[in-house]
mmCIF file with all atom_site columns, C-alpha atoms in Angstrom:
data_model
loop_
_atom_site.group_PDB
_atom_site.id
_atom_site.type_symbol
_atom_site.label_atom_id
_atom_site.label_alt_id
_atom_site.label_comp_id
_atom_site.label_asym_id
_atom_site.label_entity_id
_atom_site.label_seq_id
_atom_site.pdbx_PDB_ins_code
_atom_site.Cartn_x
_atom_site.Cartn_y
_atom_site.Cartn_z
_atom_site.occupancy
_atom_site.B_iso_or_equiv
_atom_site.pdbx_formal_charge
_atom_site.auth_seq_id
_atom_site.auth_comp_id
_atom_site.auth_asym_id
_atom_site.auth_atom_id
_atom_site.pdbx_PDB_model_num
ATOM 1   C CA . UNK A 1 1   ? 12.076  11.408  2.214   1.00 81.00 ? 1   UNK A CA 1
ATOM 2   C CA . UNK A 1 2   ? 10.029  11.639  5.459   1.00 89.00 ? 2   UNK A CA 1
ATOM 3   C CA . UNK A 1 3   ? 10.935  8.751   7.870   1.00 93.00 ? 3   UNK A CA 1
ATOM 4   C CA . UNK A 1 4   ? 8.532   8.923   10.343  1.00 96.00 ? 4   UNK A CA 1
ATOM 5   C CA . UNK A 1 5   ? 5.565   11.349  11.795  1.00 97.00 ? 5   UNK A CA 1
ATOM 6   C CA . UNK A 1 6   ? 5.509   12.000  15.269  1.00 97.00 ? 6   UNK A CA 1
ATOM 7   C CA . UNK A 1 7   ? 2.433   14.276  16.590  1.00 98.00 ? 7   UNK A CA 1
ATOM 8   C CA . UNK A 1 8   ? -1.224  14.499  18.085  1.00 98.00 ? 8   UNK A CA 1
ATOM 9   C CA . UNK A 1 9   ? -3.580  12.051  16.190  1.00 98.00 ? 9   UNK A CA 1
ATOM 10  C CA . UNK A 1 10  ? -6.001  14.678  15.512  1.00 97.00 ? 10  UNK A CA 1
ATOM 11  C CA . UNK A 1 11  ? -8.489  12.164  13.343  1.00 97.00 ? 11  UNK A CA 1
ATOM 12  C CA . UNK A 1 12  ? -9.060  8.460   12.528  1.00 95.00 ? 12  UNK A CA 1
ATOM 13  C CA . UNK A 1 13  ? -11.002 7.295   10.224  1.00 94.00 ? 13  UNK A CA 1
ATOM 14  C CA . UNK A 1 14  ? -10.165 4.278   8.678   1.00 90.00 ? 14  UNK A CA 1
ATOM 15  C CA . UNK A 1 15  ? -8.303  4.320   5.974   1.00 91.00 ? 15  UNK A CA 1
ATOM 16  C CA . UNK A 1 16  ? -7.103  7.806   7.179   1.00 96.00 ? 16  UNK A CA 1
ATOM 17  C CA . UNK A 1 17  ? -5.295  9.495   9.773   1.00 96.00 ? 17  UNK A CA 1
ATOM 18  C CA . UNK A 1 18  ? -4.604  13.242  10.430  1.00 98.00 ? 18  UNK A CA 1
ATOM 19  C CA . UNK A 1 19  ? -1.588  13.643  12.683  1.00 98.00 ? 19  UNK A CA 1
ATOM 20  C CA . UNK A 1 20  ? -1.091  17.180  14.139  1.00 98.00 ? 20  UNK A CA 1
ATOM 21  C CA . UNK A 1 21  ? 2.655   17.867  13.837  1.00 97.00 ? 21  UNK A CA 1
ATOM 22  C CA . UNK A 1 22  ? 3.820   21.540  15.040  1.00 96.00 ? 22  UNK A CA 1
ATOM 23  C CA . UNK A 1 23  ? 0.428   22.885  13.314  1.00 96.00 ? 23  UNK A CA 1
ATOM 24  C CA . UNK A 1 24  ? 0.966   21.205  10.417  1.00 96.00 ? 24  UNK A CA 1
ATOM 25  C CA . UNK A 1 25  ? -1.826  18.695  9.644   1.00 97.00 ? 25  UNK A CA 1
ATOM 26  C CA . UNK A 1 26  ? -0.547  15.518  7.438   1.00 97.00 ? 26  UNK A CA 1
ATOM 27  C CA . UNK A 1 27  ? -2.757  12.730  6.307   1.00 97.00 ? 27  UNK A CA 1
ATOM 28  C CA . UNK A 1 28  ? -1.575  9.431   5.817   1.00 97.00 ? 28  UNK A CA 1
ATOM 29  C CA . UNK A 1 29  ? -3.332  6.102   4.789   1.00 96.00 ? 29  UNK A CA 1
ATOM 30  C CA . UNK A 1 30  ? -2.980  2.624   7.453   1.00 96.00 ? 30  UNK A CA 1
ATOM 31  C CA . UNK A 1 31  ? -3.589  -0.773  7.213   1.00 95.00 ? 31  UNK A CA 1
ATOM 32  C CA . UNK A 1 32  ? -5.835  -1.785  9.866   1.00 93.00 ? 32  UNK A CA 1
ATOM 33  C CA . UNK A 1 33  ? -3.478  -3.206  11.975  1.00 92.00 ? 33  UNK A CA 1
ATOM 34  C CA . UNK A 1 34  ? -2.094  0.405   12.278  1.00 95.00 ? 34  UNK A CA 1
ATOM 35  C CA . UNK A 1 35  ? -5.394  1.156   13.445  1.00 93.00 ? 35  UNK A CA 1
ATOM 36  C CA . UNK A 1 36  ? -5.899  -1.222  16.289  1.00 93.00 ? 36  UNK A CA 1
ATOM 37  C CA . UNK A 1 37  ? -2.934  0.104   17.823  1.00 95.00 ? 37  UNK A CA 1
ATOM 38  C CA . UNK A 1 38  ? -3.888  3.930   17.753  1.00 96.00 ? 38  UNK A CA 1
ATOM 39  C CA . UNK A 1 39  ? -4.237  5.629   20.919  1.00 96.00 ? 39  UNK A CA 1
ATOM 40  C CA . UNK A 1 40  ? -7.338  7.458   21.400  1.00 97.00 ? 40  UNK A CA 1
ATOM 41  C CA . UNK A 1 41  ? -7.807  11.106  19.229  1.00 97.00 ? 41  UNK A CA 1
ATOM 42  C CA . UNK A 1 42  ? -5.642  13.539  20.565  1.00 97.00 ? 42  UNK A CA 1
ATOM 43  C CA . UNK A 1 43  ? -3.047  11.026  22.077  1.00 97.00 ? 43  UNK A CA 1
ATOM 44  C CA . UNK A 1 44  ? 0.852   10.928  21.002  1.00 98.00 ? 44  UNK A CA 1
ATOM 45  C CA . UNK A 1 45  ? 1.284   9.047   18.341  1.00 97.00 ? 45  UNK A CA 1
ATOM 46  C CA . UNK A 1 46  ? 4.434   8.010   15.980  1.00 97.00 ? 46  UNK A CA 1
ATOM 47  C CA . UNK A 1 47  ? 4.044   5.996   12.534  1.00 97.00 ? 47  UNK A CA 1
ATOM 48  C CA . UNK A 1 48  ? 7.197   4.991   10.524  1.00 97.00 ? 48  UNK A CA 1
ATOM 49  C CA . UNK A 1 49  ? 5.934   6.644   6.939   1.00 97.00 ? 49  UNK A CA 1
ATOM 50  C CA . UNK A 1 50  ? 6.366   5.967   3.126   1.00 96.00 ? 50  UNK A CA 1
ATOM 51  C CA . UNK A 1 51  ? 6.166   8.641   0.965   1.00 94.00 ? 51  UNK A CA 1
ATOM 52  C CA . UNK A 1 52  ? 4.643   7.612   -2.618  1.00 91.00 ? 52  UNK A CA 1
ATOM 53  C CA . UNK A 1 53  ? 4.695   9.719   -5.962  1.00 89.00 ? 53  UNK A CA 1
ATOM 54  C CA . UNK A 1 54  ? 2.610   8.414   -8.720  1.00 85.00 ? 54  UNK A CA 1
ATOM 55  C CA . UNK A 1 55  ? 1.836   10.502  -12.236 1.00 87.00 ? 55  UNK A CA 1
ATOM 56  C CA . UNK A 1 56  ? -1.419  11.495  -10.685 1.00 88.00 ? 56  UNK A CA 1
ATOM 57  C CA . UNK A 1 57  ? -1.317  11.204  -6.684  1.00 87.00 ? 57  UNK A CA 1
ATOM 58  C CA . UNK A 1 58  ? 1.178   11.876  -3.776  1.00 92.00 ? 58  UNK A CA 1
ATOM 59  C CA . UNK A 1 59  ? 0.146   9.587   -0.924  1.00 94.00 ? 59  UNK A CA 1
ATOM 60  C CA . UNK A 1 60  ? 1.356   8.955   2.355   1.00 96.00 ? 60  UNK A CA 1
ATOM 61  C CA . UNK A 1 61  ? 1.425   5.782   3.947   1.00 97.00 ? 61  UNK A CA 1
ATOM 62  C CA . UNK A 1 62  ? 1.938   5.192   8.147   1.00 97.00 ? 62  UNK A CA 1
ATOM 63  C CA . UNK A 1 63  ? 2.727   1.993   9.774   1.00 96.00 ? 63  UNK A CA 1
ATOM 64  C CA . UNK A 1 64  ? 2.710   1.531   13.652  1.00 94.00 ? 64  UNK A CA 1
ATOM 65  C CA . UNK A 1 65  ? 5.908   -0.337  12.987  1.00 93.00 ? 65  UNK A CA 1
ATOM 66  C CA . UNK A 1 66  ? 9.300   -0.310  11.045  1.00 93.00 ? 66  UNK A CA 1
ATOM 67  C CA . UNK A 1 67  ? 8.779   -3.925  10.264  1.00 90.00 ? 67  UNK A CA 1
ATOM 68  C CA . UNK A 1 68  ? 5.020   -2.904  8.821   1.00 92.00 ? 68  UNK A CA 1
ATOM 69  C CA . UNK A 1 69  ? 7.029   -0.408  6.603   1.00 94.00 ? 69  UNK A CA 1
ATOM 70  C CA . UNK A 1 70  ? 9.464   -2.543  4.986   1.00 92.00 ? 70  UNK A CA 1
ATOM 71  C CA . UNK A 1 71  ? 6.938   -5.310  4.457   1.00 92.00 ? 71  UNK A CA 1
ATOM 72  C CA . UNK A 1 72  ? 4.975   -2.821  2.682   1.00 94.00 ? 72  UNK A CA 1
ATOM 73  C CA . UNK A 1 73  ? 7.932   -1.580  0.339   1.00 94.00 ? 73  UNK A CA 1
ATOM 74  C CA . UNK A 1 74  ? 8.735   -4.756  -0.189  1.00 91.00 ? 74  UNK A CA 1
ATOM 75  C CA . UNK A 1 75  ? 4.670   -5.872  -1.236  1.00 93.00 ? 75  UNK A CA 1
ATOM 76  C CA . UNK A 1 76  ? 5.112   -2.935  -3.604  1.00 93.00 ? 76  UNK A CA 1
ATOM 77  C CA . UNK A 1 77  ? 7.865   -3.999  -5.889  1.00 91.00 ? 77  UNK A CA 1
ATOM 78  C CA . UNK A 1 78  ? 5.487   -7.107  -6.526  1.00 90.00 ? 78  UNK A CA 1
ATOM 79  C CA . UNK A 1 79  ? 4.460   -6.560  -10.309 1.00 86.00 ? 79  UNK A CA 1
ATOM 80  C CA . UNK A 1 80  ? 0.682   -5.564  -9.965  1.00 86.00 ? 80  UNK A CA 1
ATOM 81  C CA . UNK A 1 81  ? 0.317   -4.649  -6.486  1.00 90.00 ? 81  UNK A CA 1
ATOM 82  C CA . UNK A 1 82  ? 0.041   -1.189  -5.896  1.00 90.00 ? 82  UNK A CA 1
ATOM 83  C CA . UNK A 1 83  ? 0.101   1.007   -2.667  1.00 92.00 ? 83  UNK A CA 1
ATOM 84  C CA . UNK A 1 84  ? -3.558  0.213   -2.420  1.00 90.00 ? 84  UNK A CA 1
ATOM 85  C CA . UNK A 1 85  ? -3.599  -3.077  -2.287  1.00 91.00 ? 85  UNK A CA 1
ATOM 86  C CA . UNK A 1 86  ? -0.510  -3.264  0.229   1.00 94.00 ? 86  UNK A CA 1
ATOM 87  C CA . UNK A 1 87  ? -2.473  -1.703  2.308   1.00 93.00 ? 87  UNK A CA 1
ATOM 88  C CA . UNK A 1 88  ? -4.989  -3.872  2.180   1.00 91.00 ? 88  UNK A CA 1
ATOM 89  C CA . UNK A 1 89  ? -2.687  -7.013  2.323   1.00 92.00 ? 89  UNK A CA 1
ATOM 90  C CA . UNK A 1 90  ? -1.087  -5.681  5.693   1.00 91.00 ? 90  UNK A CA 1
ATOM 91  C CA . UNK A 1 91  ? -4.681  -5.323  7.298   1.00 88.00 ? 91  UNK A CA 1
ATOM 92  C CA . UNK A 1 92  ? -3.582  -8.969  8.398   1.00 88.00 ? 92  UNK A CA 1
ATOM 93  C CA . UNK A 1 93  ? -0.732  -9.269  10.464  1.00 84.00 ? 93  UNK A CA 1
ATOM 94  C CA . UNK A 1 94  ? 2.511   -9.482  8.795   1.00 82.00 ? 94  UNK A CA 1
ATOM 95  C CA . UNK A 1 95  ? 3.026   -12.531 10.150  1.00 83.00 ? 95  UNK A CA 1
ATOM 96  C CA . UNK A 1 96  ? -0.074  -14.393 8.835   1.00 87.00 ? 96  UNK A CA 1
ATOM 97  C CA . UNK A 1 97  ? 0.561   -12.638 5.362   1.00 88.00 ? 97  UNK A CA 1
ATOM 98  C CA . UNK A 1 98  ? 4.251   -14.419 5.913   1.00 86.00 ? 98  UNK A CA 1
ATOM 99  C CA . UNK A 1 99  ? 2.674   -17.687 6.912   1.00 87.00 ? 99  UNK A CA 1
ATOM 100 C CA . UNK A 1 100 ? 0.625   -17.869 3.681   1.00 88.00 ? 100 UNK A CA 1
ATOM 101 C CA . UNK A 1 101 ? 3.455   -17.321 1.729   1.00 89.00 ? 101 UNK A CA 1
ATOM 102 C CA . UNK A 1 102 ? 5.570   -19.863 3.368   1.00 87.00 ? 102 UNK A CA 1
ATOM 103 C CA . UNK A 1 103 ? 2.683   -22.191 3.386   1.00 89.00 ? 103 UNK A CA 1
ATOM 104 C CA . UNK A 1 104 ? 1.519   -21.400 -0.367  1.00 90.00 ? 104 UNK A CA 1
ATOM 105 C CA . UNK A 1 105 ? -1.666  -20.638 0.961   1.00 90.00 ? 105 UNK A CA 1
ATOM 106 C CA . UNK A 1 106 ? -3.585  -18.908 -2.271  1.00 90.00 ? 106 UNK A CA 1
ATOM 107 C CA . UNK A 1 107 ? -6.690  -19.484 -0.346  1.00 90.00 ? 107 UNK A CA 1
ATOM 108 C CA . UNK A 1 108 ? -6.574  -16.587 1.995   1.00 90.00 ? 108 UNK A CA 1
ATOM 109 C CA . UNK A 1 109 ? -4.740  -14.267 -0.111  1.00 90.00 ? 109 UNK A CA 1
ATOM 110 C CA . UNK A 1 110 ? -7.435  -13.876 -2.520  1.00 89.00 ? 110 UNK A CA 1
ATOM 111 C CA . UNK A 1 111 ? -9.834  -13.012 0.516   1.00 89.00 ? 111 UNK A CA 1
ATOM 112 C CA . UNK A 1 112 ? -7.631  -9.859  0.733   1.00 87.00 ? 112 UNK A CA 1
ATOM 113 C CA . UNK A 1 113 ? -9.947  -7.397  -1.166  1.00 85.00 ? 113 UNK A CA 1
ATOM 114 C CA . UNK A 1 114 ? -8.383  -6.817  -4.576  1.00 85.00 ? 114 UNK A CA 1
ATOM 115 C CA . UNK A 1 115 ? -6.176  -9.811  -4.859  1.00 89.00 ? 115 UNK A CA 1
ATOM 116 C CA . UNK A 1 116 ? -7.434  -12.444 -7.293  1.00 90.00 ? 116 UNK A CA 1
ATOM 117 C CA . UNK A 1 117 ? -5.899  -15.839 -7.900  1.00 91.00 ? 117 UNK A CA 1
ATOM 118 C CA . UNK A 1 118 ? -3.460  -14.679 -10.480 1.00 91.00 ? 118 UNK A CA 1
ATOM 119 C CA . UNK A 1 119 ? -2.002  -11.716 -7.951  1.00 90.00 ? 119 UNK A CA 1
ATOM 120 C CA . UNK A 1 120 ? -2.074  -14.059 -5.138  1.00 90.00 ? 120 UNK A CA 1
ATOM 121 C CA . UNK A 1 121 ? 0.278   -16.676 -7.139  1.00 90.00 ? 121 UNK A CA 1
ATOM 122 C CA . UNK A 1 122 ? 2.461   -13.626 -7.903  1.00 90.00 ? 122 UNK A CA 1
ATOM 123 C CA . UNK A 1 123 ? 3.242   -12.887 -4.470  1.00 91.00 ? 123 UNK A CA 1
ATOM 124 C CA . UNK A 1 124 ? 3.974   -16.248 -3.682  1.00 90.00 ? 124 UNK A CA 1
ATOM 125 C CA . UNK A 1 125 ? 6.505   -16.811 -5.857  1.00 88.00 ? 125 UNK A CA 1
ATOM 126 C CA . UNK A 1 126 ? 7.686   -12.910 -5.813  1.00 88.00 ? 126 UNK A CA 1
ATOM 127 C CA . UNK A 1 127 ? 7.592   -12.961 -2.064  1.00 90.00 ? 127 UNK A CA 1
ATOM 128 C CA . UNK A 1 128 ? 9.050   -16.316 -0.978  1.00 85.00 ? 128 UNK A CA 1
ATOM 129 C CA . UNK A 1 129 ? 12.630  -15.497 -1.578  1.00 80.00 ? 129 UNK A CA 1
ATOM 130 C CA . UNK A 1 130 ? 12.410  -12.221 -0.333  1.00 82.00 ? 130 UNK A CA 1
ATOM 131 C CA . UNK A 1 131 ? 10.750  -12.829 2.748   1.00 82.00 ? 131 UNK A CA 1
ATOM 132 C CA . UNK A 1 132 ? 13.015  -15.514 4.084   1.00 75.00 ? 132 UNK A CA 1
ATOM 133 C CA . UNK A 1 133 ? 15.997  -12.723 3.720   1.00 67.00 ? 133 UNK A CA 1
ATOM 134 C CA . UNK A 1 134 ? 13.388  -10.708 5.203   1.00 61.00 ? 134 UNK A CA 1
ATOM 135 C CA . UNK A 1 135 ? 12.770  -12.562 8.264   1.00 59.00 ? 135 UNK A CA 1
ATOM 136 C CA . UNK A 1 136 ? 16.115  -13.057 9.208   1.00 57.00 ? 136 UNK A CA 1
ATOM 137 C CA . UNK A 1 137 ? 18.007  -9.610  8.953   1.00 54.00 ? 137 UNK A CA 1
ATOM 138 C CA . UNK A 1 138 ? 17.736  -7.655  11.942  1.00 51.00 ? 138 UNK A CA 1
ATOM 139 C CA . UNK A 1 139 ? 14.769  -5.102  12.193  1.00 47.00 ? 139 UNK A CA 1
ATOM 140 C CA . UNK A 1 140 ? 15.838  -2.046  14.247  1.00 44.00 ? 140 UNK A CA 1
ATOM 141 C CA . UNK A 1 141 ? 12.434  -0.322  15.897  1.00 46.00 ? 141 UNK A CA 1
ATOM 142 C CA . UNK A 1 142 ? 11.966  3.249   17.576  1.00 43.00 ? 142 UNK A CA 1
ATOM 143 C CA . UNK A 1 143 ? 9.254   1.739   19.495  1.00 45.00 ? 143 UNK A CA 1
ATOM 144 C CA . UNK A 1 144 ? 5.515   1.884   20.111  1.00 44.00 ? 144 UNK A CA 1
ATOM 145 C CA . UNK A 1 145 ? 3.848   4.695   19.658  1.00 42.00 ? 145 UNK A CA 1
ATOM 146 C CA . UNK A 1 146 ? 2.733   4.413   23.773  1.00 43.00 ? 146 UNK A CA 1
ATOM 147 C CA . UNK A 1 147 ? 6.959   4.927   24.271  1.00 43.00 ? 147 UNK A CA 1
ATOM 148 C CA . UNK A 1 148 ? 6.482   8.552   23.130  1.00 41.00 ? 148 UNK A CA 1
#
């Protein structure tokens, strides 16, 4: 399993990033809150990754952090949400996606692109449990990608 990439961001353009690691060029899909932390092309970067095998893809997902990651593994085991739309569910910050679980808020979670009413009642009753575990085990980061 890959853990993490750690390179020169060689390309960014959302959804994608090509990170430059030892001349070996990997692509990796980020939410957009991955995004607004990138440092400029041809910076140091580091993304915790997920590596994802489906029938007909391999896809690899980066997150600026670890906490990014495990919400994202965690979105995934939700029946009906796929890589895709995890993505596009942590293009809010993980905390607002927490606070509309907590809060029940359906409302903004069908604004996430892909998520209709049904989905968004899913997560909410998929996610609660989970995320208040979630929120209070210990979350052990390497850091920003500026520490590198």
């Amino acid at each position: 399993m890959i853990g993490f990439i750690r390179g020169i961001l060689l390309e960014k353009d959302a959804p994608f990033i090509l990170v430059d690691v030892n001349g070996i060029g990997y692509e990796l899909q980020a939410p957009m809150t991955t995004f607004f932390q990138l440092p400029p092309v041809n910076g140091n970067v580091m993304l915790y990754a997920h590596f994802s095998v489906s029938e007909n893809a391999q896809q690899l997902f980066g997150f600026i952090s670890k906490k990014d990651r495990d919400l994202f593994r965690l979105l995934i085991k939700v029946s009906g949400v796929g890589p895709k739309m995890a993505i596009g569910i942590l293009s809010m910050e993980s905390s607002d996606f927490i606070r509309c679980v907590m809060e029940d808020n359906i409302t903004k979670l069908t604004k996430v692109p892909g998520v209709g009413k049904k989905t968004a009642e899913r997560l909410l009753i998929e996610m609660r449990d989970k995320l208040k575990a979630w929120q209070s085990a210990p979350i052990f980061d390497m850091g920003s990608s500026n520490d590198i």
